[in-house]
Coordinates of C-alpha atoms in Angstrom, one line a residue:
M1 CA -17.8 5.8 24.8
T2 CA -20.2 8.1 23.0
D3 CA -23.9 7.4 22.6
L4 CA -23.3 6.4 18.9
T5 CA -23.6 2.7 18.0
V6 CA -22.5 1.4 14.7
E7 CA -24.0 -2.0 13.5
I8 CA -21.2 -4.3 12.4
Y9 CA -22.5 -6.6 9.6
D10 CA -20.2 -9.6 8.8
T11 CA -20.1 -11.1 5.4
T12 CA -17.1 -13.4 5.9
L13 CA -19.2 -16.5 5.1
R14 CA -20.5 -15.1 1.8
D15 CA -18.4 -12.2 0.3
G16 CA -15.3 -13.3 2.2
A17 CA -15.7 -16.8 0.9
Q18 CA -15.2 -15.5 -2.7
Q19 CA -11.5 -15.0 -2.0
E20 CA -9.2 -16.7 -4.4
G21 CA -8.1 -20.0 -2.9
M22 CA -10.8 -20.1 -0.2
N23 CA -13.3 -22.9 -0.2
L24 CA -15.5 -23.1 2.9
S25 CA -17.3 -26.3 3.5
V26 CA -20.6 -26.4 5.4
A27 CA -18.7 -27.7 8.4
D28 CA -16.3 -24.7 8.1
K29 CA -19.1 -22.3 8.1
M30 CA -20.7 -24.0 11.1
A31 CA -17.4 -23.6 13.0
I32 CA -16.9 -20.0 12.0
A33 CA -20.4 -18.7 12.7
P34 CA -20.2 -19.1 16.5
L35 CA -16.9 -17.4 16.5
L36 CA -18.4 -14.4 14.7
D37 CA -21.1 -14.3 17.3
E38 CA -18.5 -14.4 20.1
L39 CA -16.7 -11.5 18.4
G40 CA -19.9 -9.5 19.0
V41 CA -21.0 -8.5 15.4
G42 CA -24.5 -7.4 15.0
V43 CA -25.3 -9.4 11.9
I44 CA -23.9 -12.6 10.3
E45 CA -24.5 -13.1 6.7
G46 CA -24.5 -16.7 6.0
G47 CA -24.7 -16.9 2.2
W48 CA -27.1 -17.2 -0.7
P49 CA -29.7 -19.9 0.0
G50 CA -31.6 -21.1 -3.0
A51 CA -28.7 -20.2 -5.4
V52 CA -25.9 -22.1 -3.8
P53 CA -26.8 -25.6 -2.6
K54 CA -24.1 -25.6 0.0
D55 CA -25.6 -22.4 1.5
T56 CA -29.0 -23.9 1.4
E57 CA -27.8 -26.8 3.5
F58 CA -26.0 -24.5 5.8
F59 CA -29.0 -22.4 6.6
G60 CA -31.0 -25.5 7.4
L61 CA -28.4 -26.6 9.9
V62 CA -28.2 -23.1 11.5
A63 CA -31.9 -23.1 12.1
K64 CA -31.7 -26.5 13.8
E65 CA -28.3 -26.4 15.6
L66 CA -27.0 -22.9 16.3
S67 CA -28.3 -20.2 18.5
F68 CA -26.6 -16.7 18.7
R69 CA -26.2 -14.5 21.7
N70 CA -25.1 -11.3 20.0
A71 CA -25.8 -11.6 16.3
Q72 CA -28.8 -11.9 14.0
F73 CA -28.6 -14.2 10.9
A74 CA -29.0 -12.8 7.4
A75 CA -29.6 -14.4 4.0
F76 CA -28.3 -12.8 0.9
G77 CA -30.1 -12.6 -2.4
M78 CA -31.4 -10.6 -5.4
T79 CA -34.4 -8.7 -6.1
R80 CA -37.2 -10.4 -8.2
R81 CA -36.5 -11.0 -11.9
A82 CA -38.0 -8.7 -14.5
G83 CA -41.5 -9.7 -15.6
T84 CA -42.4 -11.7 -12.5
S85 CA -43.8 -10.9 -9.1
A86 CA -41.7 -11.1 -5.9
A87 CA -44.1 -13.7 -4.5
S88 CA -43.7 -16.0 -7.4
D89 CA -40.0 -15.6 -7.9
P90 CA -38.3 -18.9 -6.7
Q91 CA -35.2 -17.1 -5.5
V92 CA -37.1 -14.7 -3.3
R93 CA -39.2 -17.6 -1.9
A94 CA -35.8 -19.4 -1.1
L95 CA -34.8 -16.4 1.0
L96 CA -38.0 -16.7 3.1
D97 CA -37.5 -20.5 3.4
S98 CA -34.1 -19.9 4.9
E99 CA -35.9 -18.7 8.1
A100 CA -33.3 -15.9 8.4
P101 CA -34.8 -12.9 10.2
I102 CA -32.8 -10.5 8.1
I103 CA -32.7 -10.6 4.3
T104 CA -30.1 -8.6 2.4
L105 CA -31.0 -7.8 -1.1
V106 CA -28.4 -6.8 -3.7
A107 CA -29.8 -4.3 -6.2
K108 CA -28.5 -2.4 -9.1
S109 CA -28.0 1.3 -8.3
D110 CA -25.9 2.1 -11.4
I111 CA -28.1 2.8 -14.5
R112 CA -25.4 1.3 -16.7
H113 CA -25.6 -2.0 -14.8
A114 CA -29.4 -2.0 -14.9
E115 CA -29.5 -1.5 -18.7
R116 CA -26.4 -3.6 -19.7
A117 CA -26.1 -6.3 -17.1
L118 CA -29.8 -6.9 -16.2
R119 CA -31.0 -5.6 -19.6
V120 CA -34.0 -3.8 -18.0
S121 CA -35.1 -0.2 -18.2
G122 CA -34.2 2.1 -15.3
D123 CA -37.9 2.3 -14.2
E124 CA -38.2 -1.6 -14.2
N125 CA -35.1 -1.8 -12.0
L126 CA -36.6 0.6 -9.5
A127 CA -39.9 -1.3 -9.5
M128 CA -37.9 -4.6 -8.9
I129 CA -36.3 -3.0 -5.9
E130 CA -39.3 -1.5 -4.2
E131 CA -41.7 -4.5 -4.8
T132 CA -39.2 -7.1 -3.5
V133 CA -38.4 -5.2 -0.4
A134 CA -42.0 -4.5 0.2
F135 CA -42.9 -8.2 -0.2
L136 CA -40.2 -9.4 2.2
V137 CA -41.1 -6.7 4.8
G138 CA -44.7 -7.8 4.5
E139 CA -43.6 -11.3 5.4
G140 CA -42.1 -10.0 8.6
R141 CA -38.5 -9.8 7.7
R142 CA -36.0 -7.0 8.2
V143 CA -34.6 -6.0 4.8
V144 CA -31.1 -4.5 4.2
L145 CA -30.7 -3.1 0.7
D146 CA -27.1 -3.5 -0.7
A147 CA -27.0 -0.8 -3.5
E148 CA -24.4 -2.5 -5.7
H149 CA -21.9 -0.2 -7.6
F150 CA -23.4 2.7 -5.8
F151 CA -20.4 5.1 -5.7
D152 CA -19.5 4.5 -9.4
G153 CA -23.1 4.9 -10.4
Y154 CA -23.5 8.0 -8.3
R155 CA -20.5 9.7 -10.0
F156 CA -22.1 8.8 -13.4
D157 CA -25.7 9.6 -12.7
P158 CA -26.3 10.7 -9.1
E159 CA -30.1 11.1 -9.4
Y160 CA -30.7 7.6 -10.6
S161 CA -28.5 6.0 -7.9
L162 CA -30.5 8.1 -5.3
R163 CA -33.7 6.9 -6.8
A164 CA -32.6 3.3 -6.5
L165 CA -32.0 4.0 -2.7
L166 CA -35.3 5.7 -2.3
A167 CA -37.1 2.8 -4.0
G168 CA -35.6 0.6 -1.3
E169 CA -36.7 3.0 1.4
A170 CA -40.2 3.3 0.0
G171 CA -40.5 -0.5 0.2
G172 CA -39.5 -0.5 3.9
A173 CA -35.8 -1.3 3.8
S174 CA -34.3 -0.6 7.3
S175 CA -30.8 -0.1 6.0
L176 CA -29.6 1.4 2.8
V177 CA -26.0 0.2 2.2
L178 CA -23.7 2.1 -0.2
C179 CA -21.4 -0.4 -1.9
D180 CA -18.0 0.5 -3.3
T181 CA -18.2 -2.7 -5.3
N182 CA -15.1 -2.0 -7.5
G183 CA -13.1 -0.8 -4.5
G184 CA -11.7 2.3 -6.1
M185 CA -13.1 5.1 -3.8
L186 CA -11.0 7.4 -1.7
P187 CA -12.0 8.7 1.7
D188 CA -12.7 12.3 0.6
D189 CA -15.1 11.1 -2.1
V190 CA -16.9 8.8 0.4
T191 CA -17.3 11.6 2.9
R192 CA -18.8 13.8 0.2
I193 CA -21.1 11.3 -1.2
V194 CA -22.4 9.9 2.0
T195 CA -23.1 13.4 3.3
E196 CA -25.1 14.2 0.2
V197 CA -27.1 11.0 0.4
G198 CA -27.7 11.6 4.1
A199 CA -29.5 14.8 3.3
R200 CA -31.9 13.0 1.0
T201 CA -33.1 10.0 3.1
S202 CA -33.9 9.4 6.7
A203 CA -33.1 5.7 6.5
Q204 CA -30.0 4.1 8.2
L205 CA -27.1 4.4 5.8
G206 CA -24.4 1.7 5.6
M207 CA -21.1 1.2 3.9
H208 CA -19.7 -1.8 2.0
A209 CA -16.1 -1.3 1.0
H210 CA -13.7 -3.3 -1.0
N211 CA -9.9 -2.7 -0.7
D212 CA -8.8 -2.3 -4.4
S213 CA -7.4 1.1 -3.6
G214 CA -6.1 0.1 -0.2
C215 CA -8.6 2.3 1.5
A216 CA -11.4 -0.1 2.6
V217 CA -11.0 0.5 6.3
A218 CA -10.4 4.3 5.8
N219 CA -13.5 4.5 3.5
S220 CA -15.5 2.7 6.2
M221 CA -14.3 5.2 8.8
A222 CA -15.1 8.1 6.5
A223 CA -18.6 6.8 5.9
V224 CA -19.3 6.6 9.7
A225 CA -17.8 10.1 10.2
A226 CA -20.3 11.3 7.5
G227 CA -23.3 9.7 9.1
A228 CA -23.3 6.0 8.3
T229 CA -24.3 3.7 11.2
H230 CA -23.9 0.3 9.6
V231 CA -20.6 -1.1 8.3
Q232 CA -20.2 -4.3 6.3
G233 CA -16.9 -6.2 5.9
C234 CA -15.0 -9.5 6.7
V235 CA -12.8 -10.8 9.4
N236 CA -9.2 -10.6 8.3
G237 CA -10.1 -8.5 5.3
Y238 CA -11.2 -11.7 3.3
G239 CA -12.9 -11.2 0.0
E240 CA -12.4 -11.4 -3.8
R241 CA -9.6 -9.5 -5.4
T242 CA -7.9 -7.6 -2.7
G243 CA -10.6 -8.2 -0.2
N244 CA -13.2 -6.4 1.9
A245 CA -12.8 -4.0 4.7
D246 CA -11.2 -5.8 7.7
L247 CA -14.0 -5.7 10.2
V248 CA -11.7 -6.1 13.2
A249 CA -9.7 -3.1 12.2
V250 CA -12.9 -1.1 11.6
A251 CA -14.4 -2.1 15.0
A252 CA -11.2 -1.4 16.8
N253 CA -10.8 2.0 15.2
L254 CA -14.3 2.9 16.1
E255 CA -14.2 1.8 19.7
I256 CA -10.6 2.7 20.6
K257 CA -10.1 5.8 18.5
R258 CA -13.6 7.2 18.3
G259 CA -15.4 5.8 21.4
V260 CA -18.1 4.4 19.3
R261 CA -19.8 1.1 20.3
A262 CA -19.3 -1.4 17.5
L263 CA -19.0 -4.9 18.9
K264 CA -21.3 -6.4 21.6
G265 CA -20.0 -7.8 24.8
D266 CA -16.3 -8.2 25.3
G267 CA -15.6 -9.3 21.7
L268 CA -12.8 -6.7 21.0
R269 CA -10.6 -8.1 23.7
E270 CA -11.0 -11.5 22.1
S271 CA -10.5 -10.3 18.5
T272 CA -6.9 -11.6 18.2
R273 CA -7.8 -15.1 19.3
I274 CA -10.9 -15.2 17.1
A275 CA -9.2 -13.8 14.0
H276 CA -6.4 -16.4 14.3
T277 CA -8.8 -19.2 14.9
I278 CA -10.8 -18.3 11.8
S279 CA -7.5 -18.3 9.9
E280 CA -6.9 -21.9 11.0
I281 CA -10.4 -22.9 9.8
T282 CA -10.0 -21.2 6.4
N283 CA -6.5 -22.7 6.1
I284 CA -5.2 -19.2 5.1
A285 CA -2.2 -18.3 7.2
P286 CA -2.6 -15.1 9.4
F287 CA -1.1 -12.0 8.0
A288 CA 1.7 -11.1 10.5
R289 CA 1.4 -7.3 9.7
Q290 CA -2.3 -7.2 10.0
P291 CA -3.4 -4.1 12.0
Y292 CA -4.2 -4.7 15.7
V293 CA -4.3 -8.6 15.6
G294 CA -1.2 -9.5 13.5
A295 CA 1.7 -11.2 15.2
S296 CA 3.9 -8.2 14.3
A297 CA 1.2 -5.5 15.2
F298 CA 3.0 -4.7 18.5
A299 CA 6.4 -6.2 17.8
H300 CA 9.5 -3.8 18.3
K301 CA 12.9 -4.4 16.9
A302 CA 15.0 -1.2 17.0
G303 CA 17.1 -0.6 20.0
L304 CA 16.0 3.1 20.2
H305 CA 12.4 1.9 20.4
A306 CA 13.2 -0.5 23.1
S307 CA 14.9 2.1 25.3
A308 CA 11.8 4.3 25.1
I309 CA 9.4 1.3 25.7
K310 CA 11.4 0.4 28.7
V311 CA 10.3 3.8 30.2
D312 CA 6.8 3.8 28.8
P313 CA 5.3 1.3 26.2
D314 CA 2.9 3.9 25.0
L315 CA 5.7 5.9 23.6
Y316 CA 5.9 3.6 20.6
Q317 CA 2.5 2.0 20.5
H318 CA -0.7 3.6 19.2
T319 CA -2.8 1.7 21.7
Q320 CA -2.4 -1.0 24.3
P321 CA -2.3 -4.5 22.7
E322 CA -4.5 -5.9 25.5
H323 CA -7.5 -4.0 24.1
V324 CA -7.6 -6.5 21.2
G325 CA -6.2 -9.5 23.0
N326 CA -2.7 -9.1 21.5
D327 CA 0.7 -8.9 23.1
M328 CA 3.7 -6.7 22.9
R329 CA 6.8 -8.5 21.6
M330 CA 10.4 -7.5 21.6
L331 CA 12.4 -8.7 18.5
V332 CA 16.1 -9.4 19.0
S333 CA 18.4 -8.5 16.1
E334 CA 21.6 -6.7 15.2
M335 CA 19.6 -3.5 15.9
A336 CA 19.2 -4.6 19.5
G337 CA 20.6 -2.6 22.3
R338 CA 20.8 -3.7 26.0
A339 CA 17.2 -2.4 26.6
S340 CA 15.9 -4.7 23.8
I341 CA 17.7 -7.7 25.4
E342 CA 16.4 -6.9 28.9
L343 CA 12.9 -6.5 27.7
K344 CA 13.0 -9.7 25.6
G345 CA 14.4 -11.5 28.6
K346 CA 11.6 -10.3 30.8
E347 CA 9.1 -11.5 28.1
L348 CA 10.7 -15.0 28.3
G349 CA 10.6 -14.9 32.1
F350 CA 14.2 -13.8 32.9
D351 CA 14.9 -10.9 35.2
L352 CA 18.1 -9.2 33.8
T353 CA 17.7 -5.9 35.7
G354 CA 21.0 -4.8 37.2
R355 CA 23.2 -7.2 35.2
P356 CA 24.9 -4.9 32.8
E357 CA 27.8 -7.3 32.1
L358 CA 25.5 -10.1 31.1
L359 CA 23.4 -7.8 29.0
G360 CA 26.6 -6.6 27.2
R361 CA 27.7 -10.1 26.6
V362 CA 24.4 -11.2 25.1
T363 CA 24.0 -8.1 23.1
D364 CA 27.4 -8.6 21.6
R365 CA 26.8 -12.2 20.9
V366 CA 23.5 -11.4 19.1
K367 CA 25.1 -8.8 16.9
H368 CA 28.0 -11.1 16.1
A369 CA 25.7 -13.9 15.3
E370 CA 23.4 -11.9 13.1
A371 CA 26.4 -10.6 11.2
Q372 CA 27.2 -14.2 10.3
G373 CA 23.6 -14.7 9.0
Y374 CA 21.5 -15.7 12.1
T375 CA 18.1 -14.1 12.6
F376 CA 16.7 -14.1 16.1
D377 CA 13.6 -12.0 15.5
A378 CA 12.2 -15.0 13.5
A379 CA 13.5 -17.6 16.0
D380 CA 12.7 -16.8 19.6
A381 CA 13.5 -20.4 20.7
S382 CA 17.1 -20.1 19.4
F383 CA 17.5 -16.8 21.3
E384 CA 16.1 -18.2 24.5
L385 CA 18.6 -21.1 24.3
L386 CA 21.4 -18.5 23.7
L387 CA 20.3 -16.6 26.8
R388 CA 20.1 -19.7 28.9
W389 CA 23.6 -20.8 27.9
E390 CA 24.9 -17.3 28.9
L391 CA 23.1 -17.6 32.2
G392 CA 24.4 -21.1 32.7
E393 CA 20.8 -22.5 32.9
A394 CA 20.8 -24.7 29.8
P395 CA 20.5 -28.4 30.7
K396 CA 22.4 -31.0 28.9
Y397 CA 20.4 -33.7 27.3
W398 CA 22.9 -35.5 25.1
D399 CA 26.5 -35.2 23.8
T400 CA 27.0 -35.6 20.0
E401 CA 30.2 -37.5 19.1
T402 CA 29.9 -37.5 15.3
W403 CA 27.4 -37.3 12.5
R404 CA 27.7 -37.8 8.8
V405 CA 25.4 -38.0 5.8
R406 CA 25.7 -39.9 2.5
V407 CA 23.6 -39.4 -0.6
S408 CA 24.0 -41.9 -3.5
S409 CA 22.1 -42.2 -6.7
A410 CA 21.3 -45.2 -8.8
P411 CA 23.4 -45.8 -11.8
G412 CA 21.8 -44.2 -14.9
N413 CA 19.1 -42.4 -12.8
P414 CA 20.5 -39.5 -10.8
R415 CA 17.0 -38.6 -9.7
D416 CA 16.5 -41.9 -7.8
A417 CA 18.8 -41.0 -4.9
D418 CA 19.0 -42.4 -1.4
A419 CA 20.1 -40.5 1.7
E420 CA 21.5 -42.0 4.8
A421 CA 22.6 -40.4 8.0
V422 CA 24.7 -42.0 10.8
I423 CA 24.8 -40.3 14.2
K424 CA 26.8 -41.2 17.3
L425 CA 25.8 -39.7 20.6
R426 CA 25.6 -40.2 24.3
A427 CA 22.3 -39.7 26.2
G428 CA 20.3 -41.3 29.0
G429 CA 23.0 -41.5 31.6
G430 CA 25.9 -41.8 29.3
Q431 CA 24.6 -44.6 27.2
R432 CA 26.0 -44.6 23.7
F433 CA 23.8 -44.6 20.7
V434 CA 24.8 -45.2 17.0
T435 CA 21.8 -44.9 14.8
V436 CA 21.2 -44.9 11.0
G437 CA 18.4 -42.9 9.5
E438 CA 17.1 -42.9 5.9
G439 CA 15.1 -40.3 4.2
N440 CA 14.2 -38.7 0.9
G441 CA 17.0 -36.2 1.3
P442 CA 20.0 -35.5 3.6
V443 CA 18.1 -33.3 6.1
N444 CA 15.2 -35.8 6.3
A445 CA 17.7 -38.6 7.0
L446 CA 19.4 -36.6 9.7
D447 CA 16.0 -35.9 11.3
H448 CA 15.2 -39.6 11.4
A449 CA 18.5 -40.7 12.8
L450 CA 18.5 -38.0 15.5
R451 CA 15.1 -38.9 16.6
S452 CA 15.9 -42.5 16.6
A453 CA 18.9 -42.0 18.8
L454 CA 17.1 -39.8 21.4
A455 CA 13.7 -41.5 21.5
G456 CA 14.8 -44.2 23.9
A457 CA 16.0 -41.8 26.5
Y458 CA 13.4 -39.1 25.7
P459 CA 10.2 -40.4 24.3
E460 CA 8.6 -37.0 24.5
I461 CA 10.5 -36.3 21.2
E462 CA 7.8 -38.4 19.4
R463 CA 5.3 -35.4 20.0
F464 CA 7.5 -32.9 18.2
D465 CA 6.5 -32.4 14.6
L466 CA 8.5 -30.4 12.2
T467 CA 5.8 -28.3 10.3
D468 CA 7.9 -25.8 8.3
F469 CA 11.4 -25.7 6.8
K470 CA 12.8 -22.6 5.1
V471 CA 16.2 -22.2 3.5
R472 CA 17.8 -19.0 2.4
I473 CA 21.1 -18.4 0.7
M474 CA 22.8 -15.4 2.4
D475 CA 25.4 -14.3 -0.1
A476 CA 24.2 -15.7 -3.4
A477 CA 27.1 -14.0 -5.3
H478 CA 29.3 -16.8 -3.8
G479 CA 27.3 -19.4 -5.7
T480 CA 27.6 -22.9 -4.2
D481 CA 30.0 -21.6 -1.6
A482 CA 27.4 -19.3 -0.1
I483 CA 26.4 -19.2 3.6
T484 CA 23.1 -20.8 4.2
R485 CA 20.4 -20.1 6.8
V486 CA 17.7 -22.6 7.8
L487 CA 14.6 -21.7 9.8
I488 CA 12.6 -24.6 11.3
T489 CA 9.1 -24.5 12.9
T490 CA 8.2 -27.3 15.3
V491 CA 5.0 -28.0 17.2
D492 CA 4.3 -30.1 20.2
T493 CA 1.3 -32.0 19.1
E494 CA 0.2 -32.6 22.7
T495 CA 0.2 -29.0 23.9
G496 CA 0.0 -27.1 20.6
T497 CA 3.0 -25.1 21.5
Q498 CA 5.0 -23.9 18.5
W499 CA 8.6 -22.6 18.3
R500 CA 11.2 -21.7 15.7
T501 CA 14.9 -22.3 15.6
V502 CA 17.6 -21.1 13.3
G503 CA 20.8 -22.6 12.0
V504 CA 23.6 -21.1 9.8
G505 CA 26.4 -22.9 8.1
P506 CA 28.5 -23.2 5.0
N507 CA 25.9 -25.6 3.5
V508 CA 22.3 -26.5 4.0
I509 CA 23.1 -29.7 5.8
E510 CA 25.2 -28.1 8.6
A511 CA 22.7 -25.3 9.0
S512 CA 19.9 -27.9 9.2
W513 CA 21.7 -29.9 11.8
E514 CA 22.1 -26.9 14.0
A515 CA 18.4 -25.8 13.7
L516 CA 17.2 -29.5 14.1
T517 CA 19.2 -30.2 17.3
D518 CA 18.2 -26.8 18.8
S519 CA 14.6 -27.6 18.0
L520 CA 14.6 -30.9 19.8
F521 CA 16.6 -29.5 22.7
Y522 CA 14.1 -26.6 23.1
G523 CA 11.2 -28.9 22.9
L524 CA 12.4 -31.1 25.7
L525 CA 13.1 -28.0 27.8
K526 CA 9.6 -26.6 27.4
A527 CA 8.0 -30.0 28.0
G528 CA 9.7 -29.8 31.4
V529 CA 11.8 -32.9 30.8
A530 CA 14.8 -33.4 33.1
P531 CA 18.1 -34.6 31.5
H532 CA 19.3 -38.0 32.6
P533 CA 22.3 -37.8 34.9

């Protein structure tokens, strides 16, 4: 590590919450804030008290119920209105009432925005900045100045944008944050401008980057390289339009690649867990290919990669996944070689070293199955069952005799259809079960009938919830005669364990039957249930 420290300023709860489709409740914010503190960010921006009633309520609860070990809390707001004093402006007073030790003021640093959006003169805008900052500093608060539209304003009129920053510095702002509000900057532009600004002020410089050009993380890194020691962004890259800089990626780049201290404590090693937990709270599915913390960030598929990884994992990984609390995964597909199968087996707990014949059989079987339409890189559970069957280690929970599905529609109303499934199987010591299941479609009816048949022998099945069901037509040119692939996601509601199974067939019902039976079979296996003799 170098002696340099960068202050990480998180705005997930304010700027991130402006993402399309995201609507954080006060309870959501109360759940996310401690996670951000655990991550080790230096500042948590909670929102805009006084302007947003929900944020006002949130700040009141934070003051009473939360304490932070690593982070300080910040309130966001605007400079005073034109024609008033900072002390008499109700929005400025609301920032003080929030009891936040840090107040972040957004200010116009582009002369065009001052004149056209605020409809004030350039000089009045500068007075609004300096006077508001000075008032809040005089009240004992640390003030961070967010210079909105700074980069676009600087390219249009650099002297005025600099004067806006210097007005904040004159008022006593501790940090001057250059905002790429429109998100269109490129790293070389950021490097040049931050360097030029750094020569004109002694205050701490910060960077607030949006991702509209796909460069938010790169622009944040460029700003630090040019002298900025404060970076703003959001966990998981949340934010309006294309989002803000992903703070986890920025922090990981700084610490792992540059040796710069960014997060307090051991937050980086917990970043994968924290990022995914926040995804659950926001109800926005994690992005699998997200750098560092995505499920696919350290997933390897090609056989050539696997051969090298078997020798040294670092040959095909830019860093060790443990640094960010992630794991390396091997994906099994038609690209797999024996090294891939061996490594995947090891990941699942099977030592296949020195078993070339077995590895050859499994590899051939995988490639043959994928040629028929199976996909094991998205269905680890199905691959583990395949491996267990080849090893002779798959228990036998039941024997299916027959199954059938019937769909009938009411006369004159084809949309009012009933589905009925009949299953005959033996389970629970050879006991024969004949069950009927009804559902809102053939697959739903099959699921009900299968669970009904097995529940008596294996009550654990009641814990297994089907949470996702995907259908893909493999060769659409064949029309209704096309091969169908079904992927099913199931979760054990008692343990939280999740698994995926795949089925392929000449129609959606047969493909679904295979994926359903494998799903229940795998769930019983992982629950440690012994088959009845």
